[in-house]
Short mmCIF file of C-alpha atoms in Angstrom, two decimals:
data_model
loop_
_atom_site.label_atom_id
_atom_site.label_comp_id
_atom_site.label_asym_id
_atom_site.label_seq_id
_atom_site.Cartn_x
_atom_site.Cartn_y
_atom_site.Cartn_z
CA MET M 260 -25.99 21.62 -44.11
CA LYS M 261 -22.95 19.67 -42.88
CA PRO M 262 -20.22 22.64 -41.23
CA LEU M 263 -24.00 23.37 -39.31
CA LYS M 264 -24.45 20.26 -38.20
CA ILE M 265 -20.55 20.57 -36.89
CA PHE M 266 -21.73 23.66 -35.23
CA PHE M 267 -24.14 21.62 -32.81
CA LEU M 268 -22.29 18.86 -32.15
CA ALA M 269 -19.28 21.80 -30.97
CA MET M 270 -21.70 23.58 -29.11
CA LEU M 271 -23.46 20.93 -27.70
CA CYS M 272 -20.07 18.88 -26.78
CA ALA M 273 -18.51 21.80 -24.82
CA GLY M 274 -21.78 22.73 -23.13
CA PHE M 275 -21.18 19.36 -20.98
CA GLY M 276 -17.48 20.79 -20.16
CA LEU M 277 -18.09 23.57 -18.92
CA PRO M 278 -19.77 23.69 -15.45
CA ALA M 279 -16.25 23.23 -13.98
CA LEU M 280 -15.23 25.90 -14.64
CA ALA M 281 -17.10 28.69 -12.94
CA GLN M 282 -16.39 31.76 -11.57
CA GLN M 283 -14.92 35.04 -12.51
CA GLN M 284 -13.23 34.08 -15.88
CA LYS M 285 -11.27 37.15 -16.63
CA LEU M 286 -10.47 35.44 -20.28
CA THR M 287 -13.37 34.35 -21.41
CA MET M 288 -14.24 32.97 -24.98
CA HIS M 289 -17.83 33.38 -27.39
CA ILE M 290 -18.52 31.04 -30.62
CA ASN M 291 -21.82 32.12 -31.91
CA TYR M 292 -24.08 31.18 -35.08
CA ALA M 293 -25.27 34.52 -36.96
CA VAL M 294 -28.16 34.88 -39.63
CA ASN M 295 -27.47 38.57 -41.03
CA THR M 296 -29.95 41.00 -43.28
CA PRO M 297 -29.26 43.71 -46.29
CA THR M 298 -30.10 46.66 -45.28
CA GLY M 299 -30.52 49.71 -47.77
CA SER M 300 -28.11 49.45 -51.02
CA PHE M 301 -27.59 46.18 -49.90
CA LYS M 302 -30.73 44.88 -50.33
CA SER M 303 -31.95 46.78 -52.93
CA ASP M 304 -28.83 46.68 -55.49
CA LEU M 305 -27.02 43.84 -55.04
CA VAL M 306 -28.83 41.14 -52.45
CA SER M 307 -32.04 41.12 -50.54
CA LYS M 308 -32.39 37.14 -49.23
CA THR M 309 -31.28 36.86 -45.62
CA SER M 310 -27.91 35.50 -45.19
CA PHE M 311 -28.09 32.36 -42.49
CA ARG M 312 -24.89 31.58 -43.14
CA GLY M 313 -22.12 33.18 -40.71
CA TRP M 314 -20.54 32.46 -37.26
CA ASN M 315 -18.91 35.18 -35.51
CA ALA M 316 -16.08 34.29 -33.04
CA ASN M 317 -15.21 36.74 -30.06
CA VAL M 318 -11.93 36.22 -26.89
CA LEU M 319 -12.68 38.54 -24.36
CA TYR M 320 -10.84 39.84 -21.35
CA GLY M 321 -12.75 41.00 -18.25
CA VAL M 322 -11.33 44.47 -16.59
CA THR M 323 -13.55 44.55 -14.92
CA ASP M 324 -16.66 43.20 -14.47
CA ARG M 325 -18.79 44.73 -16.02
CA LEU M 326 -16.01 45.36 -19.13
CA SER M 327 -14.13 42.68 -21.31
CA LEU M 328 -12.47 44.60 -23.86
CA GLY M 329 -10.73 42.05 -26.95
CA LEU M 330 -10.71 40.59 -30.66
CA GLU M 331 -13.89 39.60 -32.68
CA ALA M 332 -13.93 38.05 -36.13
CA GLY M 333 -16.71 36.65 -37.61
CA PHE M 334 -17.89 35.22 -41.01
CA ASN M 335 -20.70 35.66 -43.95
CA ASP M 336 -22.13 34.22 -46.64
CA TYR M 337 -24.42 36.33 -48.80
CA TYR M 338 -25.51 35.04 -52.13
CA GLN M 339 -28.54 35.74 -55.15
CA LYS M 340 -29.47 34.58 -57.71
CA TYR M 341 -31.72 36.66 -60.53
CA PRO M 342 -33.50 35.05 -63.54
CA ARG M 343 -32.23 36.12 -66.71
CA GLN M 344 -32.39 39.53 -67.96
CA VAL M 345 -31.59 42.09 -70.75
CA TYR M 346 -29.20 44.49 -69.43
CA ASP M 347 -28.80 47.27 -71.69
CA THR M 348 -24.50 48.22 -73.06
CA LYS M 349 -22.98 51.19 -74.56
CA ASP M 350 -23.91 49.98 -77.91
CA GLY M 351 -25.86 46.67 -77.40
CA ALA M 352 -26.87 44.29 -74.57
CA ILE M 353 -26.07 40.67 -72.73
CA SER M 354 -28.97 39.01 -72.34
CA ALA M 355 -28.13 36.96 -68.81
CA VAL M 356 -28.52 35.12 -65.20
CA LEU M 357 -26.46 37.87 -62.55
CA SER M 358 -25.71 36.07 -60.22
CA ASN M 359 -24.37 38.26 -56.84
CA SER M 360 -22.03 36.06 -54.42
CA ILE M 361 -20.35 38.63 -51.55
CA GLN M 362 -17.90 36.94 -48.32
CA THR M 363 -17.37 39.68 -45.46
CA VAL M 364 -15.01 38.87 -43.52
CA PRO M 365 -14.53 41.49 -39.78
CA VAL M 366 -12.22 41.41 -38.18
CA MET M 367 -12.56 44.15 -35.08
CA LEU M 368 -11.55 45.46 -31.92
CA LYS M 369 -14.63 44.37 -29.35
CA GLY M 370 -15.77 46.51 -26.89
CA ARG M 371 -18.28 44.54 -23.95
CA PHE M 372 -20.30 45.72 -20.96
CA ASN M 373 -22.33 44.10 -19.06
CA LEU M 374 -25.40 45.29 -17.70
CA ALA M 375 -26.11 43.04 -14.78
CA PRO M 376 -22.90 40.55 -13.59
CA SER M 377 -24.31 38.43 -11.56
CA GLY M 378 -27.70 37.51 -12.54
CA MET M 379 -30.18 35.21 -14.23
CA VAL M 380 -29.46 36.67 -17.37
CA GLN M 381 -27.35 38.78 -18.03
CA PRO M 382 -27.77 41.72 -20.83
CA TYR M 383 -25.30 43.67 -22.45
CA VAL M 384 -23.95 45.97 -24.89
CA GLY M 385 -21.42 46.54 -26.98
CA ALA M 386 -19.59 48.02 -29.78
CA GLY M 387 -16.87 46.53 -32.04
CA VAL M 388 -14.26 48.86 -34.94
CA GLY M 389 -11.89 46.77 -37.18
CA GLY M 390 -11.45 45.57 -40.19
CA ASN M 391 -13.56 44.11 -42.95
CA PHE M 392 -12.06 41.78 -45.79
CA VAL M 393 -14.34 40.81 -48.30
CA SER M 394 -14.28 38.91 -52.19
CA TYR M 395 -16.91 40.03 -53.87
CA SER M 396 -18.00 38.35 -57.62
CA GLN M 397 -20.94 38.79 -59.95
CA TYR M 398 -21.21 36.61 -62.39
CA LEU M 399 -22.47 37.51 -65.60
CA GLY M 400 -24.40 33.47 -66.39
CA GLU M 401 -21.47 31.91 -65.56
CA PHE M 402 -18.17 35.05 -65.86
CA ALA M 403 -17.60 37.27 -63.41
CA GLY M 404 -15.80 40.53 -62.73
CA SER M 405 -15.00 40.14 -58.80
CA LYS M 406 -12.91 42.72 -56.52
CA SER M 407 -12.28 41.92 -52.97
CA GLY M 408 -10.66 44.42 -50.57
CA VAL M 409 -10.12 45.57 -46.90
CA TYR M 410 -12.78 48.81 -45.67
CA PHE M 411 -14.05 49.44 -42.58
CA ALA M 412 -16.07 47.67 -40.24
CA ALA M 413 -18.40 48.79 -37.24
CA SER M 414 -20.93 46.77 -34.90
CA PRO M 415 -23.06 48.25 -32.44
CA GLU M 416 -24.24 45.40 -30.41
CA ALA M 417 -26.81 44.52 -27.65
CA GLY M 418 -27.48 40.68 -26.42
CA ILE M 419 -27.92 38.63 -23.16
CA ALA M 420 -26.03 36.39 -21.88
CA ILE M 421 -27.97 33.46 -19.29
CA PRO M 422 -25.02 31.47 -17.20
CA PHE M 423 -25.33 27.15 -17.60
CA ARG M 424 -25.55 27.95 -13.11
CA LYS M 425 -25.62 30.45 -11.28
CA HIS M 426 -21.86 32.40 -10.84
CA GLY M 427 -21.26 29.92 -13.42
CA ALA M 428 -18.85 31.99 -16.19
CA SER M 429 -20.10 30.16 -19.70
CA ALA M 430 -23.04 30.84 -20.59
CA PHE M 431 -25.81 30.76 -23.57
CA THR M 432 -25.89 34.33 -24.70
CA LEU M 433 -28.15 36.05 -27.91
CA GLY M 434 -27.57 38.93 -29.42
CA GLY M 435 -27.83 41.64 -32.15
CA ARG M 436 -25.99 43.81 -33.97
CA TYR M 437 -26.15 46.18 -36.80
CA ASN M 438 -23.24 45.61 -39.35
CA PHE M 439 -22.04 48.85 -41.04
CA MET M 440 -19.56 47.88 -43.42
CA PRO M 441 -19.11 50.77 -46.43
CA PHE M 442 -18.06 49.33 -49.23
CA SER M 443 -17.69 50.65 -53.23
CA TYR M 444 -18.53 48.81 -56.66
CA SER M 445 -20.10 49.84 -58.58
CA ASP M 446 -23.10 52.75 -57.53
CA ASN M 447 -23.34 49.86 -54.38
CA LYS M 448 -21.64 51.66 -51.45
CA ASN M 449 -21.60 50.08 -48.04
CA LEU M 450 -22.91 46.46 -47.09
CA ASN M 451 -24.99 47.52 -44.06
CA ASN M 452 -26.88 44.52 -42.60
CA TRP M 453 -28.81 43.80 -38.93
CA GLY M 454 -27.44 40.58 -37.43
CA LEU M 455 -28.88 38.51 -34.74
CA TYR M 456 -26.81 35.39 -33.15
CA ALA M 457 -26.79 33.59 -30.62
CA GLY M 458 -23.78 30.90 -29.15
CA ILE M 459 -22.42 29.98 -26.36
CA LYS M 460 -19.38 31.55 -23.98
CA PHE M 461 -16.79 29.50 -21.50
CA PRO M 462 -13.94 30.52 -20.00
CA LEU M 463 -10.69 29.83 -21.32
CA LYS M 464 -8.46 31.28 -18.52
CA MET A 29 -16.39 16.20 -42.88
CA LEU A 30 -17.71 13.56 -40.80
CA THR A 31 -13.39 12.42 -39.44
CA LEU A 32 -13.36 15.94 -38.45
CA ALA A 33 -16.70 15.53 -36.84
CA GLY A 34 -15.25 12.59 -35.61
CA ILE A 35 -12.41 14.00 -34.35
CA ILE A 36 -14.71 17.32 -32.23
CA LYS A 37 -16.43 14.46 -30.86
CA HIS A 38 -13.61 13.02 -29.27
CA LEU A 39 -11.99 15.36 -28.26
CA CYS A 40 -15.57 16.30 -26.30
CA LEU A 41 -16.33 12.41 -24.98
CA ILE A 42 -12.17 12.79 -23.62
CA SER A 43 -13.31 16.71 -22.01
CA VAL A 44 -16.39 15.01 -20.73
CA ASN A 45 -15.87 11.52 -19.76
CA ASN A 46 -11.77 12.36 -18.44
CA GLN A 47 -11.81 13.27 -15.18
CA LYS A 48 -8.06 12.69 -14.53
CA HIS A 49 -7.61 15.62 -17.26
CA THR A 50 -6.69 18.84 -15.71
CA MET A 51 -8.40 22.22 -16.25
CA LYS A 52 -6.13 23.62 -18.21
CA GLN A 53 -6.36 20.72 -21.43
CA HIS A 54 -10.17 20.41 -21.07
CA LYS A 55 -9.58 24.16 -22.18
CA ILE A 56 -7.00 23.72 -24.45
CA TYR A 57 -9.27 21.86 -26.25
CA LEU A 58 -11.96 23.44 -26.31
CA ALA A 59 -10.43 26.34 -27.30
CA LEU A 60 -9.23 24.04 -30.63
CA THR A 61 -13.11 22.86 -31.35
CA GLY A 62 -13.46 26.41 -31.81
CA SER A 63 -10.31 26.52 -34.14
CA LEU A 64 -11.06 23.93 -35.87
CA LEU A 65 -15.08 24.30 -36.27
CA GLY A 66 -14.22 28.34 -37.07
CA ILE A 67 -11.88 27.09 -40.44
CA VAL A 68 -14.85 25.09 -40.91
CA LEU A 69 -17.25 27.29 -41.63
CA LEU A 70 -14.61 29.63 -42.92
CA GLY A 71 -14.04 27.09 -45.70
CA SER A 72 -17.39 25.54 -46.09
CA CYS A 73 -20.21 27.85 -45.79
CA ALA A 74 -20.37 30.07 -49.07
CA LYS A 75 -22.13 29.70 -51.46
CA ASP A 76 -20.72 28.17 -55.44
CA PRO A 77 -22.59 30.14 -58.00
CA LEU A 78 -21.45 28.27 -60.23
CA LYS A 79 -22.33 24.96 -58.88
CA ASN A 80 -26.57 26.18 -58.06
CA MET A 81 -26.20 26.91 -61.62
CA THR A 82 -28.10 24.74 -65.15
CA ASN A 83 -26.48 24.72 -68.47
CA GLU A 84 -29.15 26.87 -69.59
CA GLU A 85 -28.48 29.84 -66.37
CA SER A 86 -24.60 29.51 -67.48
CA ARG A 87 -24.90 31.56 -70.98
CA ILE A 88 -24.83 34.45 -72.00
CA TYR A 89 -26.01 36.08 -74.74
CA ILE A 90 -24.28 39.41 -75.88
CA THR A 91 -25.34 41.49 -78.67
CA ASN A 92 -23.26 44.88 -80.42
CA TYR A 93 -24.79 46.37 -83.55
CA ASP A 94 -22.82 49.72 -85.47
CA SER A 95 -26.04 52.43 -83.93
CA SER A 96 -25.40 54.81 -86.67
CA ALA A 97 -25.90 51.55 -89.40
CA HIS A 98 -30.13 51.53 -90.44
CA PHE A 99 -30.96 48.28 -90.72
CA GLY A 100 -33.87 49.20 -92.77
CA SER A 101 -32.00 50.19 -95.92
CA PHE A 102 -31.07 46.40 -96.38
CA GLN A 103 -32.92 43.94 -97.68
CA THR A 104 -31.34 40.74 -98.76
CA TYR A 105 -28.30 39.05 -96.95
CA SER A 106 -26.21 35.97 -98.03
CA ILE A 107 -25.05 33.04 -94.82
CA THR A 108 -21.88 31.54 -95.94
CA ASP A 109 -23.05 26.95 -95.04
CA SER A 110 -19.87 26.10 -92.47
CA VAL A 111 -19.06 26.96 -89.51
CA ALA A 112 -15.21 28.39 -88.89
CA VAL A 113 -14.12 27.15 -85.92
CA ILE A 114 -11.26 29.02 -84.72
CA SER A 115 -8.77 28.59 -81.76
CA ASN A 116 -6.52 30.87 -79.62
CA GLY A 117 -6.83 32.60 -82.29
CA ALA A 118 -6.56 30.66 -86.10
CA LEU A 119 -8.49 28.64 -87.95
CA GLN A 120 -9.09 25.85 -87.47
CA LYS A 121 -11.34 24.17 -89.84
CA ARG A 122 -14.78 25.18 -91.41
CA THR A 123 -17.21 22.49 -90.60
CA LEU A 124 -21.27 21.29 -91.74
CA THR A 125 -21.90 18.78 -88.32
CA ALA A 126 -26.24 18.72 -87.32
CA THR A 127 -25.65 21.74 -84.77
CA ASP A 128 -23.89 23.76 -87.16
CA ALA A 129 -25.87 23.14 -89.57
CA ALA A 130 -29.00 23.84 -86.70
CA PHE A 131 -27.66 27.22 -85.43
CA ILE A 132 -27.34 28.46 -89.71
CA GLN A 133 -30.79 27.64 -90.22
CA ALA A 134 -31.97 29.57 -87.29
CA VAL A 135 -30.74 32.43 -88.38
CA LYS A 136 -31.64 31.88 -91.25
CA ASP A 137 -34.95 32.25 -89.71
CA ASN A 138 -35.12 35.13 -87.56
CA MET A 139 -33.23 36.69 -90.93
CA ALA A 140 -36.74 36.38 -92.22
CA GLU A 141 -38.84 36.65 -89.44
CA ARG A 142 -37.15 40.24 -89.50
CA GLY A 143 -38.58 40.30 -93.18
CA TYR A 144 -34.81 40.30 -94.89
CA GLN A 145 -34.51 37.81 -98.27
CA LEU A 146 -32.13 34.93 -98.14
CA VAL A 147 -29.33 34.98 -101.99
CA ALA A 148 -26.94 33.33 -102.51
CA ASN A 149 -23.72 34.98 -101.97
CA ASN A 150 -22.43 35.02 -105.43
CA GLU A 151 -26.70 37.49 -106.52
CA HIS A 152 -24.76 40.85 -104.75
CA PRO A 153 -26.70 40.35 -101.06
CA ASP A 154 -26.46 43.50 -99.01
CA LEU A 155 -26.06 41.91 -95.40
CA GLY A 156 -23.53 38.61 -95.38
CA ILE A 157 -23.67 36.18 -91.89
CA ASN A 158 -19.79 34.57 -90.91
CA ILE A 159 -20.82 32.54 -88.48
CA SER A 160 -17.70 30.69 -86.16
CA SER A 161 -17.08 28.93 -83.64
CA VAL A 162 -15.02 30.71 -80.44
CA PHE A 163 -12.08 28.43 -78.51
CA ASN A 164 -9.76 30.47 -76.33
CA ASN A 165 -7.96 29.97 -72.96
CA GLN A 166 -5.90 33.10 -73.04
CA THR A 167 -8.63 36.27 -73.16
CA GLY A 168 -10.42 37.02 -70.20
CA VAL A 169 -13.21 39.50 -71.20
CA ILE A 170 -16.25 38.61 -71.97
CA SER A 171 -16.51 39.88 -75.58
CA TYR A 172 -13.34 38.90 -77.52
CA PRO A 173 -11.67 41.39 -78.40
CA SER A 174 -8.54 40.27 -80.25
CA TYR A 175 -11.33 37.83 -82.50
CA TRP A 176 -12.30 40.41 -85.17
CA GLY A 177 -8.21 40.80 -85.68
CA TYR A 178 -7.83 38.17 -87.91
CA TYR A 179 -11.85 38.69 -88.82
CA GLY A 180 -10.37 38.49 -93.34
CA SER A 181 -8.55 35.24 -92.16
CA TYR A 182 -11.42 33.39 -90.95
CA TRP A 183 -14.20 34.66 -93.94
CA ASP A 184 -12.26 35.51 -96.46
CA PRO A 185 -14.05 39.04 -98.40
CA TYR A 186 -13.11 37.55 -101.55
CA TYR A 187 -16.63 34.92 -100.22
CA TRP A 188 -18.20 37.96 -100.76
CA GLY A 189 -17.15 38.99 -103.70
CA PHE A 190 -14.85 41.58 -102.12
CA GLY A 191 -11.49 40.63 -102.52
CA GLY A 192 -8.94 42.04 -101.05
CA TYR A 193 -10.85 43.85 -98.53
CA ASP A 194 -10.65 43.87 -94.95
CA TYR A 195 -13.53 44.40 -92.91
CA TYR A 196 -13.65 46.41 -89.90
CA PHE A 197 -15.61 46.62 -86.34
CA PRO A 198 -16.66 49.72 -85.45
CA TYR A 199 -18.34 48.51 -81.69
CA VAL A 200 -15.96 47.06 -79.42
CA SER A 201 -17.04 46.13 -75.84
CA TYR A 202 -15.69 44.08 -73.08
CA ALA A 203 -15.81 42.80 -69.89
CA VAL A 204 -13.60 40.68 -66.78
CA TYR A 205 -14.33 36.68 -66.98
CA GLN A 206 -12.20 34.36 -64.99
CA ILE A 207 -12.94 31.43 -66.78
CA ARG A 208 -12.65 29.36 -70.07
CA GLU A 209 -14.95 27.90 -72.48
CA GLY A 210 -16.26 27.87 -75.82
CA ALA A 211 -18.22 31.09 -77.41
CA LEU A 212 -20.35 30.44 -80.83
CA SER A 213 -19.95 33.94 -83.08
CA ILE A 214 -21.56 35.13 -85.67
CA ASP A 215 -21.71 37.97 -88.21
CA MET A 216 -23.51 39.78 -89.55
CA VAL A 217 -21.91 42.13 -91.95
CA ASP A 218 -22.53 45.26 -94.69
CA LEU A 219 -21.85 44.04 -98.46
CA LYS A 220 -23.66 46.83 -99.68
CA ASP A 221 -21.73 49.96 -98.97
CA ALA A 222 -19.06 48.07 -98.86
CA GLY A 223 -17.05 50.94 -101.05
CA ASN A 224 -13.94 53.17 -102.08
CA ASP A 225 -11.91 52.34 -99.38
CA LYS A 226 -11.54 48.73 -99.07
CA LYS A 227 -13.64 47.97 -96.06
CA ILE A 228 -16.83 45.37 -95.46
CA GLU A 229 -18.18 46.59 -92.05
CA GLY A 230 -19.51 44.70 -89.56
CA VAL A 231 -23.05 45.90 -88.37
CA TRP A 232 -23.96 43.51 -85.42
CA ASN A 233 -22.39 41.27 -83.89
CA GLY A 234 -24.04 38.18 -81.42
CA LEU A 235 -22.59 35.94 -79.21
CA ILE A 236 -22.84 33.21 -77.20
CA ARG A 237 -21.32 31.84 -74.33
CA GLY A 238 -21.36 29.81 -72.04
CA GLU A 239 -21.90 25.43 -71.57
CA ALA A 240 -23.90 22.81 -73.29
CA ILE A 241 -23.22 25.37 -76.13
CA PHE A 242 -23.37 23.56 -78.91
CA ASN A 243 -26.31 21.93 -78.95
CA ALA A 244 -28.69 21.43 -82.09
CA SER A 245 -31.17 20.54 -79.69
CA THR A 246 -31.00 24.54 -78.16
CA ALA A 247 -29.44 26.22 -80.99
CA ALA A 248 -32.87 27.85 -82.06
CA SER A 249 -33.72 28.91 -78.65
CA GLN A 250 -30.13 30.71 -78.51
CA VAL A 251 -30.42 32.54 -81.57
CA LYS A 252 -33.13 33.98 -80.87
CA ALA A 253 -32.40 35.13 -77.37
CA LEU A 254 -29.44 37.07 -80.12
CA PHE A 255 -32.19 38.11 -81.86
CA ASP A 256 -34.78 38.89 -79.21
CA GLN A 257 -32.03 41.65 -77.83
CA SER A 258 -31.80 42.84 -80.84
CA PRO A 259 -35.18 44.51 -82.07
CA TYR A 260 -32.90 47.74 -84.72
CA ILE A 261 -32.74 44.39 -86.95
CA SER A 262 -35.09 44.57 -89.20
CA SER A 263 -36.08 45.51 -93.35
CA ASN A 264 -38.98 47.95 -92.22
CA HIS A 265 -36.89 49.43 -89.17
#
């Protein structure tokens, strides 16, 4: 849990100094803790458990007071261990405890549209498109086969930002997104998942 | 980790308390905090499957067999009185430790349960069973295709009364793995049909890999796992 503690500590600390900055900042950074839940064949074939080990961060430039564009990077770790089971092979069988370990690191171009730029609560919608660095290991007992590569990723989102002060540039953010993540391993074709995130946004410039 | 937390805290306190700091410095601290945070999370968030695994869970039991063999056609078997220790493709020695004895006994128990009669190796057994401990630090596969390559030099067919014969294993399956560990291999060979072509055909192999395999107290359960997933091994089959 240490990384999480550091995360929250950093969020708390970052929040203290922010109100002074305020006012129509052009360049903002967003750091979020993320929880993601596999869907579809990702859920049924590889990992059904929700990942509580994730984050995402982005830097957005305010093109207008509503539209901002930038870059986003994220990380999620998915893991599940299945009880011992006998798997049939061509001329025999393997009895093993099977573990799937998957890490996704999407790096995307990001756009976000603020629906109420001067509101106390500012709803927004957005989308990201880019590449997804995937590392997948399947363990039979302690023996792993692995596959890694770069795949496509797209991620529509919606959320709210609640400024710490009226008209302030720093805010608490809370959002949800769907992550389209094509992948290919055996019969599995994607790592699609739902994600919830919460964090802060603060100005850089 | 604590040190890093300390640094972040320190940076934060500076940014909060020191009024002389410019806005620019303040922002740099924040960006730095974010970057450090990213590095920490990226590097330490992933759950390591190997650390979340007991010795029992680390083990895999692999069986391969000749699907054309009729296990019901065999009635008697004999088993070697020791275990061959094979390291990096070469026979090191034969041993009979308490663990070796436990594995041999476990095989005897399971064979008896499947209806096979134990006889001495010079009493023309239908099946011969060899047990080998395999240590290998250069393969990258779960089954050892290369393990059977020099099989005749580990277990001389002469022992079974077939001097000059070669072993032949018609099945080989494998999958890639990443780490090194010892294995216990049990091979069942067809002595009844060792005939004109001077080949002794392997009809079944059980391979155990993982942590803490060589343990007398778990030998019985490990061998049982191999037989449990091989229901076709039966004198009545």
